[in-house]
Coordinates of C-alpha atoms in Angstrom, one line a residue:
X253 CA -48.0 -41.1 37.0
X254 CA -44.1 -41.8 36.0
X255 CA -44.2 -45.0 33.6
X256 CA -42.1 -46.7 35.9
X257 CA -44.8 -46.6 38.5
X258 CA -47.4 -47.6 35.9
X259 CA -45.5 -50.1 34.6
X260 CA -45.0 -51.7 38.3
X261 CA -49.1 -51.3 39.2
X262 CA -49.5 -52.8 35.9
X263 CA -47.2 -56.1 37.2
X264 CA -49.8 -56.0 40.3
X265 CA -47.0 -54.5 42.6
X266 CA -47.9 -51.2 44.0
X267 CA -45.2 -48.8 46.3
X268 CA -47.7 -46.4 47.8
X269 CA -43.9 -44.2 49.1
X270 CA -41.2 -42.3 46.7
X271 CA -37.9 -41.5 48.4
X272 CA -34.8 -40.4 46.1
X273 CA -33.0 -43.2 45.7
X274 CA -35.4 -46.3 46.4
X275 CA -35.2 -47.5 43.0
X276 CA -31.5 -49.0 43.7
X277 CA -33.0 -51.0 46.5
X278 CA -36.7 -51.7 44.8
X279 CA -35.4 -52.4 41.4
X280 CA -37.4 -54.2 38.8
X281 CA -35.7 -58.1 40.4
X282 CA -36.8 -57.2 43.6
X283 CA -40.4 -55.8 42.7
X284 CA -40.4 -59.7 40.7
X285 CA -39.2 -61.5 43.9
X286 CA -41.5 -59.7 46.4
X287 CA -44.1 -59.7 44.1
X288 CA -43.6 -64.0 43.8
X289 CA -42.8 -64.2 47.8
X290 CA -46.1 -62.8 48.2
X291 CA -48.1 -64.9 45.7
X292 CA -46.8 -68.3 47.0
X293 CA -46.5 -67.6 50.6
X294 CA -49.3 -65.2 52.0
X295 CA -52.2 -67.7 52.4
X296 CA -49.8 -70.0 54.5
X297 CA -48.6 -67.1 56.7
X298 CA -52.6 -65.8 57.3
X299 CA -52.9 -69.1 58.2
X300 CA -49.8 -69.2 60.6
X301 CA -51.4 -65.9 61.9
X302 CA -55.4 -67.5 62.3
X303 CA -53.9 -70.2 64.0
X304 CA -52.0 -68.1 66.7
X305 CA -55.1 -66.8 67.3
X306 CA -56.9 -70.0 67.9
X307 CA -54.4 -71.0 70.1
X308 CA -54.5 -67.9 72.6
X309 CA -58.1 -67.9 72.5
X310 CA -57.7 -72.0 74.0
X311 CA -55.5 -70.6 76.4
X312 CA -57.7 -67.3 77.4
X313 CA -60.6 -70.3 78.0
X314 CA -57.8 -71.8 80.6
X315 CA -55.3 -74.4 78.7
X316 CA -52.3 -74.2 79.7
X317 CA -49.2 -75.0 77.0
X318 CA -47.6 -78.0 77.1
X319 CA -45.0 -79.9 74.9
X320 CA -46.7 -81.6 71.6
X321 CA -48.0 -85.0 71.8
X322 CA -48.0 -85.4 67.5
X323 CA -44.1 -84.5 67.7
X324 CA -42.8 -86.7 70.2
X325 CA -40.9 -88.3 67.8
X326 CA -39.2 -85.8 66.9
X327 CA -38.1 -84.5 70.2
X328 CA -37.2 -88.3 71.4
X329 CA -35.6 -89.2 67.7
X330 CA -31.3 -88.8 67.6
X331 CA -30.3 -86.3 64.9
X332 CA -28.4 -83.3 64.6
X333 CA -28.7 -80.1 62.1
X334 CA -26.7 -79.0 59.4
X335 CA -22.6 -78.2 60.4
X336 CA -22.2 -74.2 61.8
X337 CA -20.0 -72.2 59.4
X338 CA -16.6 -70.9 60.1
X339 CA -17.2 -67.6 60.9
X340 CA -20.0 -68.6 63.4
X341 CA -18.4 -70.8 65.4
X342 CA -17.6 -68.3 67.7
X343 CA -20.1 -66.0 68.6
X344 CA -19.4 -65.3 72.7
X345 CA -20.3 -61.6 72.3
X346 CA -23.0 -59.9 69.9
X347 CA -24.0 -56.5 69.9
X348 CA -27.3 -55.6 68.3
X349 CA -29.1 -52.2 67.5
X350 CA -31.0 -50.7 64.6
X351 CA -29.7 -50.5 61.0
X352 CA -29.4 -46.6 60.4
X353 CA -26.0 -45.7 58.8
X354 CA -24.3 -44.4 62.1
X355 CA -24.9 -47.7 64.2
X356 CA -24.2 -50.2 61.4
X357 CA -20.9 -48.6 61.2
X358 CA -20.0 -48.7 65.0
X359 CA -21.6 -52.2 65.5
X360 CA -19.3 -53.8 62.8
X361 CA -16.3 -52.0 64.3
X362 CA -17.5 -52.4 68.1
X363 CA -15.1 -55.6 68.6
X364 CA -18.2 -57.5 69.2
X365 CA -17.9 -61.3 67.4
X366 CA -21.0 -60.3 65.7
X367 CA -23.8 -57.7 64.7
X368 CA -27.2 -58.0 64.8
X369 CA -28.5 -55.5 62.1
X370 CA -32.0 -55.2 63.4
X371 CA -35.2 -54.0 61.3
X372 CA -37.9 -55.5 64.1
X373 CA -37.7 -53.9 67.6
X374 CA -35.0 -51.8 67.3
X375 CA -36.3 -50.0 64.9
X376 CA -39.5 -48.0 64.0
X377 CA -40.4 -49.1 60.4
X378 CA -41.0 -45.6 59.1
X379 CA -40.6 -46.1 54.9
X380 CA -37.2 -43.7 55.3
X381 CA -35.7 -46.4 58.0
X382 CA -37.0 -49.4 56.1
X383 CA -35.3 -48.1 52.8
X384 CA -32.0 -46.6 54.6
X385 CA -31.7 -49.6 56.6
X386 CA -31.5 -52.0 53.5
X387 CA -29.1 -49.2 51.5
X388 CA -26.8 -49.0 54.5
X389 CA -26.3 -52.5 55.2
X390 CA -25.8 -52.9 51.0
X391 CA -23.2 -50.7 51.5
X392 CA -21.6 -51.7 53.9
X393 CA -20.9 -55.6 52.8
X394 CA -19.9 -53.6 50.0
X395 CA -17.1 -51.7 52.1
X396 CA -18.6 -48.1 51.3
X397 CA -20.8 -47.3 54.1
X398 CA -19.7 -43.5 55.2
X399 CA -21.3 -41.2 57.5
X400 CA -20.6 -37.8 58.7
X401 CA -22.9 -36.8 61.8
X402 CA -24.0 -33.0 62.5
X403 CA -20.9 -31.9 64.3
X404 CA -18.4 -32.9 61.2
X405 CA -17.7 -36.5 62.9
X406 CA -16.7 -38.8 59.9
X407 CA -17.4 -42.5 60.3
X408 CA -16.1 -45.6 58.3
X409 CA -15.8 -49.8 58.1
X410 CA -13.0 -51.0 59.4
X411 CA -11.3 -53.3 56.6
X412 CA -13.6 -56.8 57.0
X413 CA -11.0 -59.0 59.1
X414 CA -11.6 -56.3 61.9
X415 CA -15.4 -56.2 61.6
X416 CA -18.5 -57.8 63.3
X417 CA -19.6 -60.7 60.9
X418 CA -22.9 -59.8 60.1
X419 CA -26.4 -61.0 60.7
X420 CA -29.7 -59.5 60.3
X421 CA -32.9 -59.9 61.9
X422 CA -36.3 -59.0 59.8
X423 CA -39.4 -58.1 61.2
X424 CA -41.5 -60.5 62.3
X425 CA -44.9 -62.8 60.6
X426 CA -47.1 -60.6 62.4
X427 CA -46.3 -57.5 60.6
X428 CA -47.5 -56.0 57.4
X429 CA -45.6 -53.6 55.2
X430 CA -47.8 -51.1 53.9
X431 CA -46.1 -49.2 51.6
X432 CA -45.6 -52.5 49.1
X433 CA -48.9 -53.8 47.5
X434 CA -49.1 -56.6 45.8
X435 CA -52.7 -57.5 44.1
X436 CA -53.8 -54.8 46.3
X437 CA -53.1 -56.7 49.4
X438 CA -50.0 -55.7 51.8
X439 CA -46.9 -58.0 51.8
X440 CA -45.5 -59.4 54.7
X441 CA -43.0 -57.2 56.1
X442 CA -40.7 -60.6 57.2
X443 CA -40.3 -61.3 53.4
X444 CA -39.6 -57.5 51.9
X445 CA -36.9 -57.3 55.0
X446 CA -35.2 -60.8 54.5
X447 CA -35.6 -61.2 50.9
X448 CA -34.2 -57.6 50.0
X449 CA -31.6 -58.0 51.9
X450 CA -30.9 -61.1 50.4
X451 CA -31.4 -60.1 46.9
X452 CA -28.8 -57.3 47.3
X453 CA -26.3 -59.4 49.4
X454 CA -26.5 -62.9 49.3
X455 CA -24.0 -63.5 46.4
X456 CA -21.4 -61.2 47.9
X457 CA -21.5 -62.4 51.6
X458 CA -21.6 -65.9 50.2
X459 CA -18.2 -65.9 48.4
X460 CA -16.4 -64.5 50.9
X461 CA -17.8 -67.2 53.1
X462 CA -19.6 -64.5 55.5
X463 CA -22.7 -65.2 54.9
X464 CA -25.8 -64.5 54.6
X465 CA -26.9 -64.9 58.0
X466 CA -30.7 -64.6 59.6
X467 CA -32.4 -63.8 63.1
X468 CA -35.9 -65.2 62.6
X469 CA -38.3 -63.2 65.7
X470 CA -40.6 -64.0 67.6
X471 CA -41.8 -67.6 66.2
X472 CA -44.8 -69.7 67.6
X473 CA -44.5 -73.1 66.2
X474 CA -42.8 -75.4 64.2
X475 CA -45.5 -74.6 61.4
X476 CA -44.1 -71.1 61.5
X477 CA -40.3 -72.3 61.2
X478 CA -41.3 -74.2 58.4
X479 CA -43.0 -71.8 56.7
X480 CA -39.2 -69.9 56.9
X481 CA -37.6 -72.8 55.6
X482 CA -40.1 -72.3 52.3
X483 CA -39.4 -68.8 51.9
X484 CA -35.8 -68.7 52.3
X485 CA -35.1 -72.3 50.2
X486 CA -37.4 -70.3 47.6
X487 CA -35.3 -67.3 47.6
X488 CA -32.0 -69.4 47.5
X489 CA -33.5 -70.8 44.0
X490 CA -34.6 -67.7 42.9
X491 CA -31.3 -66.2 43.5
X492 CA -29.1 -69.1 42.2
X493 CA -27.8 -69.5 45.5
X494 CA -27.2 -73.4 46.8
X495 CA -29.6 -74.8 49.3
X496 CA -28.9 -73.7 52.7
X497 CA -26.9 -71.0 52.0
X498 CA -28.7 -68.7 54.0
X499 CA -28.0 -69.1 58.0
X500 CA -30.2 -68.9 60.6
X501 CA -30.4 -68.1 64.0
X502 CA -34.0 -68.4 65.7
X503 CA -35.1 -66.5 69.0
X504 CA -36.7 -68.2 71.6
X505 CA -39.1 -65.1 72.6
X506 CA -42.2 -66.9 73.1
X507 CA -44.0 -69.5 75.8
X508 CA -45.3 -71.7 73.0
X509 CA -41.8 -71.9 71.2
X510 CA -40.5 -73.1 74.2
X511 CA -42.6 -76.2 73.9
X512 CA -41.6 -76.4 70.7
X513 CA -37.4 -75.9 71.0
X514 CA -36.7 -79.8 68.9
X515 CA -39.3 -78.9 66.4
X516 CA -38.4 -75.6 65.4
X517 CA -34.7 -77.0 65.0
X518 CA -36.2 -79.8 62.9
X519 CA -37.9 -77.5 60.7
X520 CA -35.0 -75.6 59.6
X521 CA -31.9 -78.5 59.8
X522 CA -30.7 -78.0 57.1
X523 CA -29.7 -74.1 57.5
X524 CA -30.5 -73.4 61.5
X525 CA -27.1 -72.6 63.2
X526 CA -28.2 -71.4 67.2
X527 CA -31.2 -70.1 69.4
X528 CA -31.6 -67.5 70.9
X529 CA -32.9 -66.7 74.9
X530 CA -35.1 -63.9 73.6
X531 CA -35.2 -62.5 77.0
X532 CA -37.6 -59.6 77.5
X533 CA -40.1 -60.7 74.2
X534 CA -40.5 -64.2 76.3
X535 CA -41.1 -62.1 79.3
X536 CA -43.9 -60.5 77.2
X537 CA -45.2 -63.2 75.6
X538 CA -45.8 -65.3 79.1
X539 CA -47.5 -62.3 80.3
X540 CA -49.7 -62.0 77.2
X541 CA -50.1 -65.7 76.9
X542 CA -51.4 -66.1 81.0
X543 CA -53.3 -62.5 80.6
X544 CA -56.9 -64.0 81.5
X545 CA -55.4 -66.5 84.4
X546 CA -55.4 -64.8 87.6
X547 CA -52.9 -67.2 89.0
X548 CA -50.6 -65.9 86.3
X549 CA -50.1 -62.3 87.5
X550 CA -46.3 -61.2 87.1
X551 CA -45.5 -58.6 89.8
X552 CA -43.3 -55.8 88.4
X553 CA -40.6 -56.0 85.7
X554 CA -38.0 -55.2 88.3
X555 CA -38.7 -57.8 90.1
X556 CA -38.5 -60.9 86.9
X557 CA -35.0 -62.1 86.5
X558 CA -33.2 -64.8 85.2
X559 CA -32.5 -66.5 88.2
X560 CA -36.1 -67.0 88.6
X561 CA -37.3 -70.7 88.5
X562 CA -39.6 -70.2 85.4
X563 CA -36.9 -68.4 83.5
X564 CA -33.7 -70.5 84.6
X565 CA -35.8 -73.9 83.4
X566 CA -36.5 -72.2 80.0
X567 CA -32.5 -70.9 80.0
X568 CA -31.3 -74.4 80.8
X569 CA -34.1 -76.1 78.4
X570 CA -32.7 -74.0 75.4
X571 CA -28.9 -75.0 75.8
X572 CA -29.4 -78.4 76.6
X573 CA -31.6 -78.7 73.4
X574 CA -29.5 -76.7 71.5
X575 CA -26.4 -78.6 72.4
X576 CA -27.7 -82.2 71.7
X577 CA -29.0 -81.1 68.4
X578 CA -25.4 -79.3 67.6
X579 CA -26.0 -75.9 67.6
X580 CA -25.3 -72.6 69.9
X581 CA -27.0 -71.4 72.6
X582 CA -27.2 -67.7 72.7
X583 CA -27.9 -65.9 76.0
X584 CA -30.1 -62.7 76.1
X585 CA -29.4 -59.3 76.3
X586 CA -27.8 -56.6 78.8
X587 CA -30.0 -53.7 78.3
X588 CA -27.6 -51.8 80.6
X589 CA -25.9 -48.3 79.3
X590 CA -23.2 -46.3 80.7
X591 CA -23.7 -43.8 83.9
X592 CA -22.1 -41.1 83.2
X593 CA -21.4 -39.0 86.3
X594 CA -22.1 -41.4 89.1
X595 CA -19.2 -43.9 89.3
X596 CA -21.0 -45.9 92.2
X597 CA -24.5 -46.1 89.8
X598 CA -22.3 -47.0 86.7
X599 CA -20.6 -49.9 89.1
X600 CA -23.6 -51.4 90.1
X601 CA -25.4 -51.6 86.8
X602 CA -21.8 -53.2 85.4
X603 CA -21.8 -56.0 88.6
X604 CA -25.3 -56.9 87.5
X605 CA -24.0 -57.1 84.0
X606 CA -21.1 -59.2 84.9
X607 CA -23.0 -61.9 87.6
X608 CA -25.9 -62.0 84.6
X609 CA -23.1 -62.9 82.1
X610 CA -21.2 -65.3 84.4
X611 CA -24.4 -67.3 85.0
X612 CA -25.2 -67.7 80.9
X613 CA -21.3 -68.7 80.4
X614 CA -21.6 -71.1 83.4
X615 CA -25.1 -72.7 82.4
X616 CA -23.4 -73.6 79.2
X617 CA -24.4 -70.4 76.8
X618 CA -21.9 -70.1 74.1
X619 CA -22.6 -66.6 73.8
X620 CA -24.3 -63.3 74.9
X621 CA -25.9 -60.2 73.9
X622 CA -25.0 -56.6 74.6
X623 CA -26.5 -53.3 73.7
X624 CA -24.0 -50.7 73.9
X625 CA -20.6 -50.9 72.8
X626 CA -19.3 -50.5 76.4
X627 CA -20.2 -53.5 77.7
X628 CA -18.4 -55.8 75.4
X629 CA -15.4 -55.8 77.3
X630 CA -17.0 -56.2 80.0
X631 CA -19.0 -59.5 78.3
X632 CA -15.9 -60.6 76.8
X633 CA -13.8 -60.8 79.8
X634 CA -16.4 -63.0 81.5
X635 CA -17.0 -65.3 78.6
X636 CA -13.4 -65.6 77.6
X637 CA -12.5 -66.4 81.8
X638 CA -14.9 -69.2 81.6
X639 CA -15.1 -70.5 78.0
X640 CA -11.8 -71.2 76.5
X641 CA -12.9 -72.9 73.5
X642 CA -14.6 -71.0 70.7
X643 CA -18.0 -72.7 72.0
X644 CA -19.5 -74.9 74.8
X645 CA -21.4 -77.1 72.7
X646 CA -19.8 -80.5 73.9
X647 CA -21.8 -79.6 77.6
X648 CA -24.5 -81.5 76.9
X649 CA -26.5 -80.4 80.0
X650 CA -28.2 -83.6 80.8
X651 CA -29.0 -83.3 84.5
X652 CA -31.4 -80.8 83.0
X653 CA -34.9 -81.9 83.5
X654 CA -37.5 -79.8 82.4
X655 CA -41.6 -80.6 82.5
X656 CA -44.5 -78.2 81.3
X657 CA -45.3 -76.8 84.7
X658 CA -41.3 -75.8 85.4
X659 CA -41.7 -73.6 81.8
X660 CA -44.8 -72.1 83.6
X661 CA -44.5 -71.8 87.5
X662 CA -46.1 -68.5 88.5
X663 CA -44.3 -65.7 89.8
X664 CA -44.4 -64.7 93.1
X665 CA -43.9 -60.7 93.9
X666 CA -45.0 -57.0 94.7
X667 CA -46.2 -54.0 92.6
X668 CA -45.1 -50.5 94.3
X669 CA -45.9 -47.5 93.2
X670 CA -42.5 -46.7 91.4
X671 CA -43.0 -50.1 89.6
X672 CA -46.6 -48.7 87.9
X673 CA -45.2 -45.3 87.3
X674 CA -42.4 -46.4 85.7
X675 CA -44.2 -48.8 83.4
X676 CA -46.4 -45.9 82.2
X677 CA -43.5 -43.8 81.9
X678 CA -41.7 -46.5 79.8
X679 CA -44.7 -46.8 77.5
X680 CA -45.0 -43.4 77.0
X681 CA -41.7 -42.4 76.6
X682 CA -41.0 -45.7 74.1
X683 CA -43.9 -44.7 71.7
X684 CA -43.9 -41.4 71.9
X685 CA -39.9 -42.0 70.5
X686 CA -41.3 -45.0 68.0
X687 CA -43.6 -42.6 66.7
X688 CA -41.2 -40.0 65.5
X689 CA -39.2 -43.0 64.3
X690 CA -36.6 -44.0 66.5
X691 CA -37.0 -47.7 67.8
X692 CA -34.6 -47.6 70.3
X693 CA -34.3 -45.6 73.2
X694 CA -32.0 -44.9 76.4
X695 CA -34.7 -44.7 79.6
X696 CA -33.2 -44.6 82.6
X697 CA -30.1 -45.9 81.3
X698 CA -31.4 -48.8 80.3
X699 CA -32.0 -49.3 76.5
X700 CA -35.6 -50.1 75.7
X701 CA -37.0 -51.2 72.5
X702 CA -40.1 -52.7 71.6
X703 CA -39.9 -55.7 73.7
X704 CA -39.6 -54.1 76.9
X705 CA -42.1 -51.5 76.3
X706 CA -44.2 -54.3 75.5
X707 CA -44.1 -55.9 79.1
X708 CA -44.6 -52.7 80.4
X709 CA -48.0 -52.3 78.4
X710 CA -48.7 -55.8 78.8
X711 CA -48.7 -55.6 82.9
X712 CA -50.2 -52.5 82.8
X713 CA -53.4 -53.7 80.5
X714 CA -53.2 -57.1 83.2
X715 CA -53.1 -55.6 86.6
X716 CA -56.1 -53.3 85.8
X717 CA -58.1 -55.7 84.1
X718 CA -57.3 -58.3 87.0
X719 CA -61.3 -58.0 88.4
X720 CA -63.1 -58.3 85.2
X721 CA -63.3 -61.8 85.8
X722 CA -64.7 -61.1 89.5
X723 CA -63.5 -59.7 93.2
X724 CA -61.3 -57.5 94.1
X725 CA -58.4 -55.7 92.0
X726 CA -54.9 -55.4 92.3
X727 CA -53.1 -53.2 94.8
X728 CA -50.2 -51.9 94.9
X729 CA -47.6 -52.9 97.7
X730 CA -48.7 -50.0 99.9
X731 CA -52.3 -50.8 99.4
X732 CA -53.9 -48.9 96.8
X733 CA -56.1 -50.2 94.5
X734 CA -54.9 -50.7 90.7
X735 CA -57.3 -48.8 89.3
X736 CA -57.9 -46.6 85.7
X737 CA -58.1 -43.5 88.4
X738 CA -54.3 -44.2 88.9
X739 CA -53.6 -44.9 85.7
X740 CA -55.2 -41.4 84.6
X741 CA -53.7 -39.4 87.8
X742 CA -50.1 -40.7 86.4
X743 CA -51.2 -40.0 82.6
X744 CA -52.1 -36.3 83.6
X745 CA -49.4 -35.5 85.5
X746 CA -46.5 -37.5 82.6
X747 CA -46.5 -34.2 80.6
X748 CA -44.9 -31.8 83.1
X749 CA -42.5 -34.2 84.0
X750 CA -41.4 -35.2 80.7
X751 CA -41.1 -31.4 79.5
X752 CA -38.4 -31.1 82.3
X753 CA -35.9 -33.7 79.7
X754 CA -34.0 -31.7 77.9
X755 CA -34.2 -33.3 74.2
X756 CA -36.3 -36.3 75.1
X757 CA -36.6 -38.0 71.8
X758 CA -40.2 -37.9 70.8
X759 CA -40.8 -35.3 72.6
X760 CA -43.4 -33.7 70.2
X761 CA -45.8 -37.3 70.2
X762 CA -46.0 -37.6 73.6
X763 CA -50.0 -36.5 73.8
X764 CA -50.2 -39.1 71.0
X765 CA -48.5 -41.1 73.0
X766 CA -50.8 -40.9 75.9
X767 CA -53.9 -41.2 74.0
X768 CA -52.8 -44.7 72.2
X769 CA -51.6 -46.1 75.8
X770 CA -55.1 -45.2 77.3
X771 CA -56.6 -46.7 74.8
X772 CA -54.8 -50.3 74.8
X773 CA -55.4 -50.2 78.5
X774 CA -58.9 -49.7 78.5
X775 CA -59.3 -52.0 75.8
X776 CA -61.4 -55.2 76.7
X777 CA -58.9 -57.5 75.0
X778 CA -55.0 -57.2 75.6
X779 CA -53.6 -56.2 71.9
X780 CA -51.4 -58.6 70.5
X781 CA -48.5 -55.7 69.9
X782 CA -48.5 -52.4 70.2
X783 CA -46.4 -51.9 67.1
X784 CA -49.8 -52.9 65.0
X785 CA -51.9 -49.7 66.0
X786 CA -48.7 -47.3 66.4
X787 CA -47.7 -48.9 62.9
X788 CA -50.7 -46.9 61.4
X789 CA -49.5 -43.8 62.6
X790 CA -46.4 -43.8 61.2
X791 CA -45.0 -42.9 56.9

């Protein structure tokens, strides 16, 4: 063992992986901040965790969420948050993807407003990503970031006035990092993402008055937002940094949140700048949340848009709150990639693109997600037809009206036989990719990352398991029973099919693949994500 290792097991901080070069991210100040973050804050984020759990298993016995009686005062009180910086007051397109070298370069020069530098479901959090990630985006505030792909390609930053401004989203309470011990016990992989980034960054973003700027995922509560506001005001003062230097922008991505849209504000006022419309992880988390109420069955994914009443009232809910409280109110994403070779497919996936954009700008968004570099024109155009200041936050959106049962009318629709199939394929083809480390992937040209494959497996695990409570399963529109023997038919025949893609990333874990899905199906509980058991599998 080096003495550098013995001296850092010695401090209680263990790194169970050695890549070349790690040591100019992990140096001995981040070990010591990690290894404090960890100390101070991981009994209050077990308990953020145990009491998740207590509140789905309320909901599994039939409660339904609802706004918070203890907080009225806080949704019914007048106050605003902290002012927006300059160089997030307009933020009408964002492009987001995964943080490897390639992508951070062609997200900062996309011509988006802003770049979402993503280390939760964009990307699979093998040690080599996790570590590259956090060296590429160092590099890059620094101006250095180069990258020369296979076929000679050279990629560099644009100078800074020409870039994305920067903001990164870490992984979310849920997750563990296991390849940082500390006292023996794994950190929480929220910290060593936000404060290494931090650590390496802050001070530089900071005096050029770009920064540093935060997506906090896939929060629960206001206990959970507060719990942020610890961590990061803790890291400001370990890092000399003033108080509510660091920026944040929280998603929307779960049913509970939604109840909890004033509070979560609240909670981080001093240094909360927007939220989010988390799109496809709500999605998700509303299946998951209804997964033992059998008047809570979402037909297939296809089939749950915006424009449905459930989704529009949590849409509207989000800006008008956001807007009262002064903040922006960021629409969701447009999974949509190019066609290439059919100009009438390529057409259609763009008009859906443009209505979905011209009804976010129109509600009152002040801005909108892409996920390929093509559509930001596209986003652009539409936003800068209909929003001529840098913002919409002066419509207030009070005819809004929203009660508990508009945030969770059920959904009325059809499962066909395409809809299952391609729900397994997604899920296959998604962690099959994940596994040999790539986070996000192009399925029929759609990008999907962890949140979508997540409905997928979600639906799947809740149409079979409809008739454990009683009577009769699902069938699908033509009839057929939604049963495990269709699941496995579709399973056993994915292979062949899959083989016939040339260079199908993943393509070696697809068996692997099959065997985890089958297994999170059959289970007799829905798992919470299906990045905890892949997570395992993974260096």
């Amino acid at each position: 063992m080096s003495a550098v290792l013995q001296d850092r097991l010695e401090s209680g901080v263990e790194i169970t992986r050695t890549l070349p070069g790690q040591g100019a991210i992990l140096t001995p100040e981040a070990l010591a901040l990690l290894s404090k973050l960890h100390r101070r804050f991981e009994p209050e984020r077990q308990a953020r965790l145990a009491a998740r759990q207590t509140r789905q298993a309320a909901f599994d016995a039939g409660a339904l969420p609802d706004f918070r009686p203890d907080t009225a005062t806080i949704r019914a009180g007048e106050w605003t948050v902290a002012a927006t910086p300059a160089a997030l007051r307009d933020r009408r397109v964002e492009i987001t993807g995964p943080v490897d070298p390639k992508m951070v370069i062609n997200a900062l020069n996309s011509g988006a407003n802003c770049f979402m530098a993503d280390f939760e479901d964009s990307t699979s959090p093998t040690w080599a990503n996790l570590i590259g990630g956090q060296w590429a985006l160092r590099a890059a505030v620094r101006g250095t970031l180069a990258f020369t792909a296979d076929n000679g390609k050279h990629y560099t930053l644009k100078p800074e006035a020409e870039q994305a401004v920067l903001l990164v989203r870490p992984r979310g309470w849920h997750l563990d990092e296991k390849h940082v011990l500390v006292d023996g016990q794994r950190i929480s992989a929220a910290l060593f993402d936000a404060a290494l980034f931090l650590l390496h960054n802050a001070a530089l973003l900071g005096g050029r008055d770009r920064g540093p700027y935060l997506y906090l995922p896939k929060l629960q509560s206001m206990e959970e937002a507060a719990l942020w506001e610890q961590a990061l005001a803790f890291i400001e003062s370990e890092l000399g940094l003033p108080h509510g230097q660091v920026k944040v922008t929280v998603l929307i991505e779960t049913l509970p949140a939604a109840f909890e849209m004033d509070e979560i504000l609240h909670a981080l006022k001093d240094r909360i700048v927007g939220l989010n419309c988390g799109r496809w992880d709500y999605i998700f988390s509303c299946i998951k949340t209804f997964r033992r109420h059998r008047d809570h069955v979402f037909p297939e994914r296809g089939q749950v848009g915006m424009t449905r009443p459930f989704l529009r009232a949590y849409s509207e809910l989000l800006i008008k709150t956001c807007h009262r409280r002064g903040v922006h109110a960021m629409g969701g994403m447009a999974a949509q990639i190019p066609i290439s070779g059919d100009p009438a497919a390529n057409e259609a996936a763009l008009e859906k693109v443009r209505a979905d954009k011209l009804r976010e700008v129109t509600a009152g968004h002040d801005g909108t997600w892409v996920a390929h570099p093509a559509l930001i024109p596209l986003a652009r155009e539409v936003f800068d037809a209909r929003m001529r200041s840098p913002n919409q936050k002066h419509v207030l959106r009070d005819d809004v009206e929203v009660d508990r049962d508009d945030l969770i009318e059920p959904v009325v629709g059809t499962i066909t036989r395409a809809g299952f199939e391609n729900n397994v394929e997604v899920c296959v083809r998604y962690l099959a990719a994940w596994l040999d480390g790539n986070g996000c992937v192009p399925i029929h040209h759609l990008m999907e990352d962890a949140a979508t494959a997540e409905i997928a497996r979600a639906q799947l695990w809740q149409w079979l398991h409809y008739a454990d409570g009683g009577g009769e399963p699902l069938a699908l529109e033509d009839g057929s029973p939604i049963d495990f023997v269709l699941l496995d038919r579709i399973l056993i025949g994915l292979p062949s099919r899959l083989a016939r893609i040339p260079g199908m990333p993943g393509a070696d874990h697809v068996g692997e693949a099959i065997g985890l899905l089958d297994r999170l199906t059959h289970a007799d509980a829905l798992a919470d994500f299906l990045t905890l058991p892949a997570y395992e599998r993974i260096d």
